[in-house]
XYZ file of C-alpha atoms in Angstrom:
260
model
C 0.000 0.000 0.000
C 1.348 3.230 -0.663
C 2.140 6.142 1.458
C -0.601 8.432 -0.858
C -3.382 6.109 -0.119
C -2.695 5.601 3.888
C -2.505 9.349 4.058
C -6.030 9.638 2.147
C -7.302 6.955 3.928
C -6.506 8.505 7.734
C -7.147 12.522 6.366
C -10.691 10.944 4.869
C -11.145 8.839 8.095
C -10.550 12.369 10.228
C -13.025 14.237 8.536
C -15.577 11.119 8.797
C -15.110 10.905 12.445
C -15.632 14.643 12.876
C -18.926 14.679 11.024
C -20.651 11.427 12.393
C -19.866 12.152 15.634
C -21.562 15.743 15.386
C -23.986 14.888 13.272
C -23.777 11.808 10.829
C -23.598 11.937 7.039
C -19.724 11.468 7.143
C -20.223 7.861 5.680
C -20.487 9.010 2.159
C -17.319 10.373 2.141
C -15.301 7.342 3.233
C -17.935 5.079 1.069
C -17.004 7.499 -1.955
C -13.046 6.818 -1.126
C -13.203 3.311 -0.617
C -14.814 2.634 -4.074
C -12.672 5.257 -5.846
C -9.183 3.034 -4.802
C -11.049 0.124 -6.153
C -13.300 -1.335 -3.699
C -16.954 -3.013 -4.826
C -19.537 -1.310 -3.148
C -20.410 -4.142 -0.808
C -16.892 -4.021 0.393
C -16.328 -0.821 0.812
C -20.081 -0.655 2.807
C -19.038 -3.859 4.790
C -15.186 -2.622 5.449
C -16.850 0.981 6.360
C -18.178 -0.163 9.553
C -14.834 -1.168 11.233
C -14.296 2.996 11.232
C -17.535 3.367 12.833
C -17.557 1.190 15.609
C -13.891 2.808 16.977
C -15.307 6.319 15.936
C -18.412 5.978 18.269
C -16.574 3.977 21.352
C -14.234 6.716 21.446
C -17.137 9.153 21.263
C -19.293 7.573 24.034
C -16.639 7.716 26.137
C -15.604 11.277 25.913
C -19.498 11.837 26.063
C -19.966 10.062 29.422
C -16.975 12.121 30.958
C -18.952 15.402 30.234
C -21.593 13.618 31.462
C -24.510 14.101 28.410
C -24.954 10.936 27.612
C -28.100 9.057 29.228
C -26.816 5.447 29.116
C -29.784 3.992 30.573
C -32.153 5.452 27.817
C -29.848 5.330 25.208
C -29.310 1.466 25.401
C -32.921 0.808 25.751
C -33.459 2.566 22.358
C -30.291 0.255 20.890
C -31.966 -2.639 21.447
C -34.429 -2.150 18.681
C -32.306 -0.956 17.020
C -29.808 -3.819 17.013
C -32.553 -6.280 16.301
C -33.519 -4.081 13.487
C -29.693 -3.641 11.504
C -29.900 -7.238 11.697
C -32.535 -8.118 9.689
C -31.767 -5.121 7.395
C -28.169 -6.161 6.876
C -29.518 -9.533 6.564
C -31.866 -8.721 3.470
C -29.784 -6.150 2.213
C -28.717 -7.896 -0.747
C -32.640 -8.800 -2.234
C -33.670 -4.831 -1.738
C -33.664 -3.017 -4.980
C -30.957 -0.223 -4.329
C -31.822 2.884 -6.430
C -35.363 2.431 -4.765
C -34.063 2.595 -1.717
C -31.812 5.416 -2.169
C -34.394 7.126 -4.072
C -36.711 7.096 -0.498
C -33.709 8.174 1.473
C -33.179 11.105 -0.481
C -37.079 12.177 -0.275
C -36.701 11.333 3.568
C -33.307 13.863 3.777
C -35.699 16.630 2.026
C -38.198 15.777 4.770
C -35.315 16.108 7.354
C -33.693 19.074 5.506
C -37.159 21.778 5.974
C -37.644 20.261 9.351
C -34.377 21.658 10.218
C -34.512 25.200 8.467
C -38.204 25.983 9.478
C -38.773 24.158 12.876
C -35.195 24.721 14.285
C -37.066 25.390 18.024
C -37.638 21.574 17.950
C -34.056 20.832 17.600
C -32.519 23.738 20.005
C -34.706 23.126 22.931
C -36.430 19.577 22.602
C -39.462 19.239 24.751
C -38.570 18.817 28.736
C -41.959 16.959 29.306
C -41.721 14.670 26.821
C -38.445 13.621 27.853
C -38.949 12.826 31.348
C -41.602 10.363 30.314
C -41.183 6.424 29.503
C -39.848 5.986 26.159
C -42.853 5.156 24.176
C -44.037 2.334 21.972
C -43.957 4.502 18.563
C -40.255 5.452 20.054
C -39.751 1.398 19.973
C -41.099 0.455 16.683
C -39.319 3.846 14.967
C -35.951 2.766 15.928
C -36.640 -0.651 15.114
C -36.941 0.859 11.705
C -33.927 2.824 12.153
C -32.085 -0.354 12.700
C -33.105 -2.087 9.802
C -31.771 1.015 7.589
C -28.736 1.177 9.576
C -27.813 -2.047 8.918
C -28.778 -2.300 5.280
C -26.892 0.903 4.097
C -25.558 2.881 7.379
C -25.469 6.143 5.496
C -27.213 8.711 6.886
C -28.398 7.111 9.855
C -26.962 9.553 12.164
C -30.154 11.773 10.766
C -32.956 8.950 11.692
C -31.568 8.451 15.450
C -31.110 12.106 16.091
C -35.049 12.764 14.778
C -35.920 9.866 16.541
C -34.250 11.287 19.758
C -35.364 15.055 19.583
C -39.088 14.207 18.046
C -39.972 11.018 19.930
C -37.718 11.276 23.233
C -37.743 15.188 23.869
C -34.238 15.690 24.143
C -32.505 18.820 23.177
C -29.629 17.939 19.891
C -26.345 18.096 22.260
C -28.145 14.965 24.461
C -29.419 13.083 21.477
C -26.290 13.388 19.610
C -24.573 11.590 22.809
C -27.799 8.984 22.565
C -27.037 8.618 18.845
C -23.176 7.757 19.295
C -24.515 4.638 21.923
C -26.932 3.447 19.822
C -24.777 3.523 16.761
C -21.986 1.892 18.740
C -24.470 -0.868 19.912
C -25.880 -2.226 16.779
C -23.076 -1.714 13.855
C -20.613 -4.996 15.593
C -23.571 -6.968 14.436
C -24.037 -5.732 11.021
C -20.651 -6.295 10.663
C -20.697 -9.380 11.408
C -23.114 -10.183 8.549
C -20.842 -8.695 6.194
C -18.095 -10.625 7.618
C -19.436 -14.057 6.944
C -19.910 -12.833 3.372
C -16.234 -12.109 3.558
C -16.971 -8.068 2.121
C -14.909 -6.559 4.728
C -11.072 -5.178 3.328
C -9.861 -5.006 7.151
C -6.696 -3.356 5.855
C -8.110 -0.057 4.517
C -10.765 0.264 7.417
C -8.422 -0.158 10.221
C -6.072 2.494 8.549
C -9.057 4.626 7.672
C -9.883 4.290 11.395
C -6.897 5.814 12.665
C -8.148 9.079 11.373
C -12.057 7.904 12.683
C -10.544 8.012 16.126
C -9.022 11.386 15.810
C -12.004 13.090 14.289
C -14.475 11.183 16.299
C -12.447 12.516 19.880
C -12.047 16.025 18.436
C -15.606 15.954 17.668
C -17.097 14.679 21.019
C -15.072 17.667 22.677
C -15.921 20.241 20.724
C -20.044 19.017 20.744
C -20.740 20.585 24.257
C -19.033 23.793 23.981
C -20.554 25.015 20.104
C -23.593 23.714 21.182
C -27.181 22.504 19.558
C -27.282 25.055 16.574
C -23.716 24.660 15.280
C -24.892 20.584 14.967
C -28.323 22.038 12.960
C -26.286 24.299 10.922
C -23.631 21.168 10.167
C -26.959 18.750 9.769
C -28.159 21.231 7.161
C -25.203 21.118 5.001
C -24.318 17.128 5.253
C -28.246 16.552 4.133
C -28.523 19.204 1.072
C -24.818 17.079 -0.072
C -26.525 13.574 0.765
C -29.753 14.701 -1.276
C -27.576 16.039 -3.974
C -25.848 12.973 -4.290
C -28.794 11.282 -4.092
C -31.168 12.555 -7.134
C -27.866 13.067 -8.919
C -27.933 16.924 -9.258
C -24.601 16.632 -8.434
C -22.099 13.679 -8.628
C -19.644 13.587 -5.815
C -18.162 10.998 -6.402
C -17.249 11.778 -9.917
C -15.481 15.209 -8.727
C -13.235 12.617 -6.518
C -12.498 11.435 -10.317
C -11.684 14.788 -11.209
C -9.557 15.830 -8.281
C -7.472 12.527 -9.207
């Protein structure tokens, strides 16, 4: 392996870590890389997740030391979640993709106006809300989330922080520490399903998650301090690239091409 790509894959991996750990989205970038140095796409989805499950422990941690993250909530909410990404990495392979992406994309436009003209929602949360039980509809949505998260992972970051702020009450700083947890807690098993259909390339995503660990630490410091509207503002941004990508207004990848 040469010294260009190691240095691509940790700078990449940096930048990843950063943005999932504020916000999520950051998967398209290292999904983009991977395939651009040659990787099939179920590879370089499958070898993605190694990044992501050092990113987030790394992440939880620093969260828990600042003392934002509710554990106890957070891993009742990964449990569905878990069951979920295993029955959606599972499957994976007999979903029509472009469908899939195509729904993802009209979700992230959903996501996207939320975000500009409901912002209150995301700053504050809803205090009542949150001190109740975690609800039913909480349960089955994150279910959901799992089964996305484990079919394509991208994105995800969006589902569990609307799931968090919308269903649980919580303001964006505590959800983002939720979302880290839950992320941590079901991805290992995902993995594993791409493992036993050997599509994991455990040389670039261990070197890519040199840089994951960097960003992700960075990140989790930084989260308290610029607060719930620097994470909208960065949310706003990641989606408009994601639906971009998406409805192929604009092809990121092939500017990686370009910049070759």
């Amino acid at each position: 392996m040469s010294t260009g790509i190691i240095a691509a894959l940790i700078l990449s991996g940096v930048t990843v870590g950063f943005i999932n750990t504020l916000a999520g989205g950051g998967t398209i970038i290292s999904l983009s890389l991977f395939m651009f140095l040659g990787l099939p796409p179920t590879v370089a989805n499958g070898t993605n997740r190694i990044a992501v499950i050092i990113q987030n422990l790394v992440a939880v941690g620093n969260f828990r030391k600042q003392k934002i993250l509710d554990t106890s909530k957070g891993i009742r909410l990964a449990i569905p979640t878990t069951i979920g990404s295993v029955i959606g990495a599972s499957i994976g392979a007999t979903i029509d993709q472009h469908t899939f992406e195509v729904c993802f994309g009209v979700i992230m436009l959903m996501m996207l106006a939320l975000l500009i003209f409901k912002p209150e929602k995301w700053l504050h949360g809803n205090t009542d809300l949150a001190q109740k039980p975690i609800s039913a509809a909480s349960y089955i949505t994150f279910f959901l989330i799992g089964i996305y998260g484990g079919f394509l992972h991208v994105g995800v970051g969006y589902f569990i922080l609307a799931g968090a702020v919308l269903g649980c009450g919580l303001d964006l700083v505590k959800a983002n520490a939720i979302k880290n947890l839950i992320v941590l807690c079901y991805v290992p098993f995902s993995l594993l399903v791409f493992i036993f259909n050997k599509q994991v390339m455990w040389e670039y995503g261990l070197i890519h998650a040199i840089g994951n660990v960097i960003g992700a630490y960075v990140a989790s410091k930084w989260a308290i301090k610029l607060g719930s509207n620097f994470i909208r503002w960065i949310m706003v941004v990641l989606i408009l690239i994601s639906v971009l990508q998406m409805f192929n207004i604009v092809d990121f990848k092939s500017l990686l091409n370009l910049a070759k």
